[in-house]
mmCIF file with all atom_site columns, C-alpha atoms in Angstrom:
data_model
loop_
_atom_site.group_PDB
_atom_site.id
_atom_site.type_symbol
_atom_site.label_atom_id
_atom_site.label_alt_id
_atom_site.label_comp_id
_atom_site.label_asym_id
_atom_site.label_entity_id
_atom_site.label_seq_id
_atom_site.pdbx_PDB_ins_code
_atom_site.Cartn_x
_atom_site.Cartn_y
_atom_site.Cartn_z
_atom_site.occupancy
_atom_site.B_iso_or_equiv
_atom_site.pdbx_formal_charge
_atom_site.auth_seq_id
_atom_site.auth_comp_id
_atom_site.auth_asym_id
_atom_site.auth_atom_id
_atom_site.pdbx_PDB_model_num
ATOM 1   C CA . MET A 1 1   ? -5.932  -12.452 9.869   1.00 0.00 ? 1   MET A CA 1
ATOM 2   C CA . LEU A 1 2   ? -4.329  -13.686 6.649   1.00 0.00 ? 2   LEU A CA 1
ATOM 3   C CA . HIS A 1 3   ? -0.522  -13.690 6.619   1.00 0.00 ? 3   HIS A CA 1
ATOM 4   C CA . ASN A 1 4   ? 1.988   -13.890 3.811   1.00 0.00 ? 4   ASN A CA 1
ATOM 5   C CA . GLN A 1 5   ? 5.759   -14.177 3.853   1.00 0.00 ? 5   GLN A CA 1
ATOM 6   C CA . SER A 1 6   ? 7.318   -11.951 1.235   1.00 0.00 ? 6   SER A CA 1
ATOM 7   C CA . ASN A 1 7   ? 10.596  -10.827 -0.152  1.00 0.00 ? 7   ASN A CA 1
ATOM 8   C CA . GLY A 1 8   ? 9.548   -7.293  -1.001  1.00 0.00 ? 8   GLY A CA 1
ATOM 9   C CA . SER A 1 9   ? 12.646  -6.404  -2.941  1.00 0.00 ? 9   SER A CA 1
ATOM 10  C CA . ASN A 1 10  ? 12.757  -2.940  -4.348  1.00 0.00 ? 10  ASN A CA 1
ATOM 11  C CA . ASP A 1 11  ? 14.562  -2.875  -7.679  1.00 0.00 ? 11  ASP A CA 1
ATOM 12  C CA . ARG A 1 12  ? 14.494  0.938   -7.950  1.00 0.00 ? 12  ARG A CA 1
ATOM 13  C CA . ARG A 1 13  ? 16.785  1.682   -5.031  1.00 0.00 ? 13  ARG A CA 1
ATOM 14  C CA . PRO A 1 14  ? 18.833  4.876   -5.202  1.00 0.00 ? 14  PRO A CA 1
ATOM 15  C CA . ALA A 1 15  ? 22.604  4.705   -5.501  1.00 0.00 ? 15  ALA A CA 1
ATOM 16  C CA . GLY A 1 16  ? 24.203  3.806   -2.202  1.00 0.00 ? 16  GLY A CA 1
ATOM 17  C CA . ALA A 1 17  ? 21.156  1.944   -0.917  1.00 0.00 ? 17  ALA A CA 1
ATOM 18  C CA . ASP A 1 18  ? 21.684  -1.287  0.963   1.00 0.00 ? 18  ASP A CA 1
ATOM 19  C CA . GLU A 1 19  ? 22.104  -4.051  -1.620  1.00 0.00 ? 19  GLU A CA 1
ATOM 20  C CA . ARG A 1 20  ? 20.035  -6.537  0.384   1.00 0.00 ? 20  ARG A CA 1
ATOM 21  C CA . PRO A 1 21  ? 16.357  -6.560  -0.597  1.00 0.00 ? 21  PRO A CA 1
ATOM 22  C CA . ALA A 1 22  ? 13.973  -5.213  2.005   1.00 0.00 ? 22  ALA A CA 1
ATOM 23  C CA . GLN A 1 23  ? 12.386  -8.116  3.875   1.00 0.00 ? 23  GLN A CA 1
ATOM 24  C CA . PHE A 1 24  ? 8.747   -7.840  4.826   1.00 0.00 ? 24  PHE A CA 1
ATOM 25  C CA . SER A 1 25  ? 5.524   -9.758  4.974   1.00 0.00 ? 25  SER A CA 1
ATOM 26  C CA . PHE A 1 26  ? 1.869   -8.812  5.184   1.00 0.00 ? 26  PHE A CA 1
ATOM 27  C CA . ALA A 1 27  ? -1.070  -9.459  7.411   1.00 0.00 ? 27  ALA A CA 1
ATOM 28  C CA . PHE A 1 28  ? -4.512  -8.758  6.019   1.00 0.00 ? 28  PHE A CA 1
ATOM 29  C CA . GLN A 1 29  ? -6.797  -7.582  8.782   1.00 0.00 ? 29  GLN A CA 1
ATOM 30  C CA . PRO A 1 30  ? -10.479 -8.057  8.093   1.00 0.00 ? 30  PRO A CA 1
ATOM 31  C CA . ILE A 1 31  ? -12.776 -5.067  8.447   1.00 0.00 ? 31  ILE A CA 1
ATOM 32  C CA . VAL A 1 32  ? -16.114 -6.368  9.682   1.00 0.00 ? 32  VAL A CA 1
ATOM 33  C CA . ASP A 1 33  ? -19.598 -4.859  9.646   1.00 0.00 ? 33  ASP A CA 1
ATOM 34  C CA . LEU A 1 34  ? -20.632 -5.286  13.271  1.00 0.00 ? 34  LEU A CA 1
ATOM 35  C CA . GLU A 1 35  ? -24.343 -5.597  12.497  1.00 0.00 ? 35  GLU A CA 1
ATOM 36  C CA . SER A 1 36  ? -24.092 -8.288  9.833   1.00 0.00 ? 36  SER A CA 1
ATOM 37  C CA . GLY A 1 37  ? -20.777 -9.879  10.783  1.00 0.00 ? 37  GLY A CA 1
ATOM 38  C CA . GLU A 1 38  ? -19.814 -9.637  7.111   1.00 0.00 ? 38  GLU A CA 1
ATOM 39  C CA . VAL A 1 39  ? -16.211 -8.904  6.108   1.00 0.00 ? 39  VAL A CA 1
ATOM 40  C CA . ILE A 1 40  ? -16.469 -5.648  4.162   1.00 0.00 ? 40  ILE A CA 1
ATOM 41  C CA . GLY A 1 41  ? -12.769 -5.019  3.575   1.00 0.00 ? 41  GLY A CA 1
ATOM 42  C CA . GLN A 1 42  ? -9.214  -6.106  4.256   1.00 0.00 ? 42  GLN A CA 1
ATOM 43  C CA . GLU A 1 43  ? -6.458  -3.789  5.430   1.00 0.00 ? 43  GLU A CA 1
ATOM 44  C CA . ALA A 1 44  ? -2.978  -4.660  4.197   1.00 0.00 ? 44  ALA A CA 1
ATOM 45  C CA . LEU A 1 45  ? -0.591  -4.313  7.124   1.00 0.00 ? 45  LEU A CA 1
ATOM 46  C CA . VAL A 1 46  ? 3.157   -4.576  6.605   1.00 0.00 ? 46  VAL A CA 1
ATOM 47  C CA . ARG A 1 47  ? 4.951   -6.869  9.022   1.00 0.00 ? 47  ARG A CA 1
ATOM 48  C CA . GLY A 1 48  ? 8.495   -8.071  9.464   1.00 0.00 ? 48  GLY A CA 1
ATOM 49  C CA . ASN A 1 49  ? 9.294   -11.607 8.391   1.00 0.00 ? 49  ASN A CA 1
ATOM 50  C CA . PHE A 1 50  ? 8.973   -12.697 12.025  1.00 0.00 ? 50  PHE A CA 1
ATOM 51  C CA . GLY A 1 51  ? 5.716   -10.818 12.674  1.00 0.00 ? 51  GLY A CA 1
ATOM 52  C CA . GLU A 1 52  ? 7.268   -7.536  13.808  1.00 0.00 ? 52  GLU A CA 1
ATOM 53  C CA . ALA A 1 53  ? 4.849   -4.605  13.892  1.00 0.00 ? 53  ALA A CA 1
ATOM 54  C CA . ALA A 1 54  ? 4.806   -2.006  11.118  1.00 0.00 ? 54  ALA A CA 1
ATOM 55  C CA . ASP A 1 55  ? 6.546   0.669   13.196  1.00 0.00 ? 55  ASP A CA 1
ATOM 56  C CA . THR A 1 56  ? 9.432   -1.715  13.920  1.00 0.00 ? 56  THR A CA 1
ATOM 57  C CA . VAL A 1 57  ? 9.778   -2.519  10.217  1.00 0.00 ? 57  VAL A CA 1
ATOM 58  C CA . LEU A 1 58  ? 9.501   1.119   9.124   1.00 0.00 ? 58  LEU A CA 1
ATOM 59  C CA . GLN A 1 59  ? 12.196  2.230   11.575  1.00 0.00 ? 59  GLN A CA 1
ATOM 60  C CA . THR A 1 60  ? 14.692  0.201   9.535   1.00 0.00 ? 60  THR A CA 1
ATOM 61  C CA . ILE A 1 61  ? 13.904  2.061   6.293   1.00 0.00 ? 61  ILE A CA 1
ATOM 62  C CA . ARG A 1 62  ? 16.134  5.035   5.540   1.00 0.00 ? 62  ARG A CA 1
ATOM 63  C CA . ALA A 1 63  ? 14.325  8.317   4.894   1.00 0.00 ? 63  ALA A CA 1
ATOM 64  C CA . GLU A 1 64  ? 15.734  8.683   1.373   1.00 0.00 ? 64  GLU A CA 1
ATOM 65  C CA . ILE A 1 65  ? 14.115  5.437   0.228   1.00 0.00 ? 65  ILE A CA 1
ATOM 66  C CA . ARG A 1 66  ? 10.889  5.661   2.267   1.00 0.00 ? 66  ARG A CA 1
ATOM 67  C CA . GLU A 1 67  ? 8.803   6.727   -0.738  1.00 0.00 ? 67  GLU A CA 1
ATOM 68  C CA . LEU A 1 68  ? 10.064  3.801   -2.822  1.00 0.00 ? 68  LEU A CA 1
ATOM 69  C CA . TYR A 1 69  ? 9.536   1.409   0.066   1.00 0.00 ? 69  TYR A CA 1
ATOM 70  C CA . ASP A 1 70  ? 5.977   2.663   0.493   1.00 0.00 ? 70  ASP A CA 1
ATOM 71  C CA . GLN A 1 71  ? 5.389   2.027   -3.213  1.00 0.00 ? 71  GLN A CA 1
ATOM 72  C CA . ALA A 1 72  ? 6.925   -1.464  -2.958  1.00 0.00 ? 72  ALA A CA 1
ATOM 73  C CA . CYS A 1 73  ? 4.596   -2.232  -0.044  1.00 0.00 ? 73  CYS A CA 1
ATOM 74  C CA . ARG A 1 74  ? 1.494   -1.229  -2.005  1.00 0.00 ? 74  ARG A CA 1
ATOM 75  C CA . LYS A 1 75  ? 2.672   -3.292  -4.970  1.00 0.00 ? 75  LYS A CA 1
ATOM 76  C CA . ARG A 1 76  ? 3.386   -6.361  -2.854  1.00 0.00 ? 76  ARG A CA 1
ATOM 77  C CA . ALA A 1 77  ? 0.105   -6.021  -0.938  1.00 0.00 ? 77  ALA A CA 1
ATOM 78  C CA . MET A 1 78  ? -1.865  -6.009  -4.200  1.00 0.00 ? 78  MET A CA 1
ATOM 79  C CA . GLU A 1 79  ? 0.136   -8.927  -5.591  1.00 0.00 ? 79  GLU A CA 1
ATOM 80  C CA . VAL A 1 80  ? -0.572  -11.024 -2.502  1.00 0.00 ? 80  VAL A CA 1
ATOM 81  C CA . ALA A 1 81  ? -4.212  -9.904  -2.266  1.00 0.00 ? 81  ALA A CA 1
ATOM 82  C CA . GLY A 1 82  ? -4.703  -10.892 -5.899  1.00 0.00 ? 82  GLY A CA 1
ATOM 83  C CA . ARG A 1 83  ? -3.100  -14.272 -5.332  1.00 0.00 ? 83  ARG A CA 1
ATOM 84  C CA . LEU A 1 84  ? -5.223  -14.871 -2.208  1.00 0.00 ? 84  LEU A CA 1
ATOM 85  C CA . GLY A 1 85  ? -8.368  -13.890 -4.100  1.00 0.00 ? 85  GLY A CA 1
ATOM 86  C CA . ILE A 1 86  ? -9.320  -11.075 -1.752  1.00 0.00 ? 86  ILE A CA 1
ATOM 87  C CA . ASP A 1 87  ? -12.513 -9.774  -3.303  1.00 0.00 ? 87  ASP A CA 1
ATOM 88  C CA . VAL A 1 88  ? -13.554 -7.081  -0.832  1.00 0.00 ? 88  VAL A CA 1
ATOM 89  C CA . PRO A 1 89  ? -12.222 -3.514  -0.731  1.00 0.00 ? 89  PRO A CA 1
ATOM 90  C CA . LEU A 1 90  ? -8.479  -3.487  -0.110  1.00 0.00 ? 90  LEU A CA 1
ATOM 91  C CA . HIS A 1 91  ? -7.272  -0.778  2.275   1.00 0.00 ? 91  HIS A CA 1
ATOM 92  C CA . LEU A 1 92  ? -3.763  0.454   1.492   1.00 0.00 ? 92  LEU A CA 1
ATOM 93  C CA . ASN A 1 93  ? -1.744  2.767   3.700   1.00 0.00 ? 93  ASN A CA 1
ATOM 94  C CA . CYS A 1 94  ? -0.084  5.573   1.762   1.00 0.00 ? 94  CYS A CA 1
ATOM 95  C CA . ALA A 1 95  ? 2.693   7.089   3.856   1.00 0.00 ? 95  ALA A CA 1
ATOM 96  C CA . GLY A 1 96  ? 5.027   8.327   1.130   1.00 0.00 ? 96  GLY A CA 1
ATOM 97  C CA . VAL A 1 97  ? 2.517   10.449  -0.752  1.00 0.00 ? 97  VAL A CA 1
ATOM 98  C CA . THR A 1 98  ? 3.047   14.173  -1.259  1.00 0.00 ? 98  THR A CA 1
ATOM 99  C CA . PRO A 1 99  ? 1.194   16.763  -3.345  1.00 0.00 ? 99  PRO A CA 1
ATOM 100 C CA . ALA A 1 100 ? 3.975   16.456  -5.929  1.00 0.00 ? 100 ALA A CA 1
ATOM 101 C CA . ASN A 1 101 ? 3.589   12.683  -6.423  1.00 0.00 ? 101 ASN A CA 1
ATOM 102 C CA . LEU A 1 102 ? -0.084  12.107  -5.514  1.00 0.00 ? 102 LEU A CA 1
ATOM 103 C CA . GLU A 1 103 ? -1.392  11.729  -9.055  1.00 0.00 ? 103 GLU A CA 1
ATOM 104 C CA . GLN A 1 104 ? 1.483   9.481   -10.167 1.00 0.00 ? 104 GLN A CA 1
ATOM 105 C CA . VAL A 1 105 ? 1.151   7.263   -7.072  1.00 0.00 ? 105 VAL A CA 1
ATOM 106 C CA . LEU A 1 106 ? -2.565  6.812   -7.719  1.00 0.00 ? 106 LEU A CA 1
ATOM 107 C CA . LYS A 1 107 ? -2.037  6.094   -11.442 1.00 0.00 ? 107 LYS A CA 1
ATOM 108 C CA . ASP A 1 108 ? 0.705   3.558   -10.684 1.00 0.00 ? 108 ASP A CA 1
ATOM 109 C CA . THR A 1 109 ? -1.424  1.889   -8.021  1.00 0.00 ? 109 THR A CA 1
ATOM 110 C CA . VAL A 1 110 ? -4.453  1.638   -10.329 1.00 0.00 ? 110 VAL A CA 1
ATOM 111 C CA . THR A 1 111 ? -2.257  0.109   -13.055 1.00 0.00 ? 111 THR A CA 1
ATOM 112 C CA . LEU A 1 112 ? -0.833  -2.438  -10.608 1.00 0.00 ? 112 LEU A CA 1
ATOM 113 C CA . ALA A 1 113 ? -4.297  -3.286  -9.293  1.00 0.00 ? 113 ALA A CA 1
ATOM 114 C CA . ARG A 1 114 ? -5.444  -4.145  -12.806 1.00 0.00 ? 114 ARG A CA 1
ATOM 115 C CA . HIS A 1 115 ? -2.278  -6.189  -13.365 1.00 0.00 ? 115 HIS A CA 1
ATOM 116 C CA . TYR A 1 116 ? -2.980  -8.267  -10.233 1.00 0.00 ? 116 TYR A CA 1
ATOM 117 C CA . GLY A 1 117 ? -6.680  -8.717  -11.013 1.00 0.00 ? 117 GLY A CA 1
ATOM 118 C CA . ILE A 1 118 ? -7.968  -6.268  -8.421  1.00 0.00 ? 118 ILE A CA 1
ATOM 119 C CA . ASP A 1 119 ? -10.787 -3.892  -9.291  1.00 0.00 ? 119 ASP A CA 1
ATOM 120 C CA . PRO A 1 120 ? -9.259  -0.395  -8.931  1.00 0.00 ? 120 PRO A CA 1
ATOM 121 C CA . GLY A 1 121 ? -12.636 0.814   -7.675  1.00 0.00 ? 121 GLY A CA 1
ATOM 122 C CA . SER A 1 122 ? -12.232 -1.449  -4.644  1.00 0.00 ? 122 SER A CA 1
ATOM 123 C CA . LEU A 1 123 ? -9.021  0.248   -3.490  1.00 0.00 ? 123 LEU A CA 1
ATOM 124 C CA . VAL A 1 124 ? -9.252  2.380   -0.370  1.00 0.00 ? 124 VAL A CA 1
ATOM 125 C CA . PHE A 1 125 ? -6.295  4.718   0.049   1.00 0.00 ? 125 PHE A CA 1
ATOM 126 C CA . GLU A 1 126 ? -5.525  5.575   3.667   1.00 0.00 ? 126 GLU A CA 1
ATOM 127 C CA . PHE A 1 127 ? -3.578  8.788   4.199   1.00 0.00 ? 127 PHE A CA 1
ATOM 128 C CA . GLY A 1 128 ? -2.251  9.930   7.561   1.00 0.00 ? 128 GLY A CA 1
ATOM 129 C CA . ARG A 1 129 ? -3.006  13.574  6.862   1.00 0.00 ? 129 ARG A CA 1
ATOM 130 C CA . LEU A 1 130 ? -5.144  14.836  4.011   1.00 0.00 ? 130 LEU A CA 1
ATOM 131 C CA . GLU A 1 131 ? -4.625  18.575  4.428   1.00 0.00 ? 131 GLU A CA 1
ATOM 132 C CA . PRO A 1 132 ? -1.249  18.721  2.647   1.00 0.00 ? 132 PRO A CA 1
ATOM 133 C CA . LEU A 1 133 ? -2.714  16.796  -0.302  1.00 0.00 ? 133 LEU A CA 1
ATOM 134 C CA . GLY A 1 134 ? -5.492  19.261  -1.061  1.00 0.00 ? 134 GLY A CA 1
ATOM 135 C CA . SER A 1 135 ? -9.155  19.888  -0.472  1.00 0.00 ? 135 SER A CA 1
ATOM 136 C CA . PRO A 1 136 ? -11.709 17.077  -0.789  1.00 0.00 ? 136 PRO A CA 1
ATOM 137 C CA . ARG A 1 137 ? -12.701 18.486  -4.194  1.00 0.00 ? 137 ARG A CA 1
ATOM 138 C CA . GLU A 1 138 ? -9.052  18.504  -5.393  1.00 0.00 ? 138 GLU A CA 1
ATOM 139 C CA . LEU A 1 139 ? -8.527  14.931  -4.146  1.00 0.00 ? 139 LEU A CA 1
ATOM 140 C CA . ASN A 1 140 ? -11.690 13.786  -5.905  1.00 0.00 ? 140 ASN A CA 1
ATOM 141 C CA . ASP A 1 141 ? -10.532 15.429  -9.156  1.00 0.00 ? 141 ASP A CA 1
ATOM 142 C CA . VAL A 1 142 ? -7.219  13.547  -8.943  1.00 0.00 ? 142 VAL A CA 1
ATOM 143 C CA . ARG A 1 143 ? -9.049  10.288  -8.165  1.00 0.00 ? 143 ARG A CA 1
ATOM 144 C CA . GLU A 1 144 ? -11.284 10.717  -11.217 1.00 0.00 ? 144 GLU A CA 1
ATOM 145 C CA . ARG A 1 145 ? -8.309  11.424  -13.498 1.00 0.00 ? 145 ARG A CA 1
ATOM 146 C CA . CYS A 1 146 ? -6.584  8.265   -12.292 1.00 0.00 ? 146 CYS A CA 1
ATOM 147 C CA . ALA A 1 147 ? -9.569  5.912   -12.530 1.00 0.00 ? 147 ALA A CA 1
#
């Protein structure tokens, strides 16, 4: 697993948010084809600065800034992946995505991928539940508009 220490500060915090930047790091977990042994992807997993699991880190994030934190995590994961030269599909968890912000989140993520030298076509978005986001056809239409 690749690890990176990060100060994932979020400069778009709402009024009243804690003034300290959110502290987090990343582990990149290889996804391996069992037949060939080849690494076919890397999943970006948020971790605390001392290796705390994602659920421990996420419990410290207030609900009203969860969407922004989720966005900051995707941004930081792509920045680090670009710097590390990860050249296989990058799997990104998308927890703060709703039908109302789906298209904007995908557009922003594609823009950031290009900025960090990552092929947007290699991004794999992982959603906890797809049903609220639309049918497979609707999701594909959004993906094509954002490409």
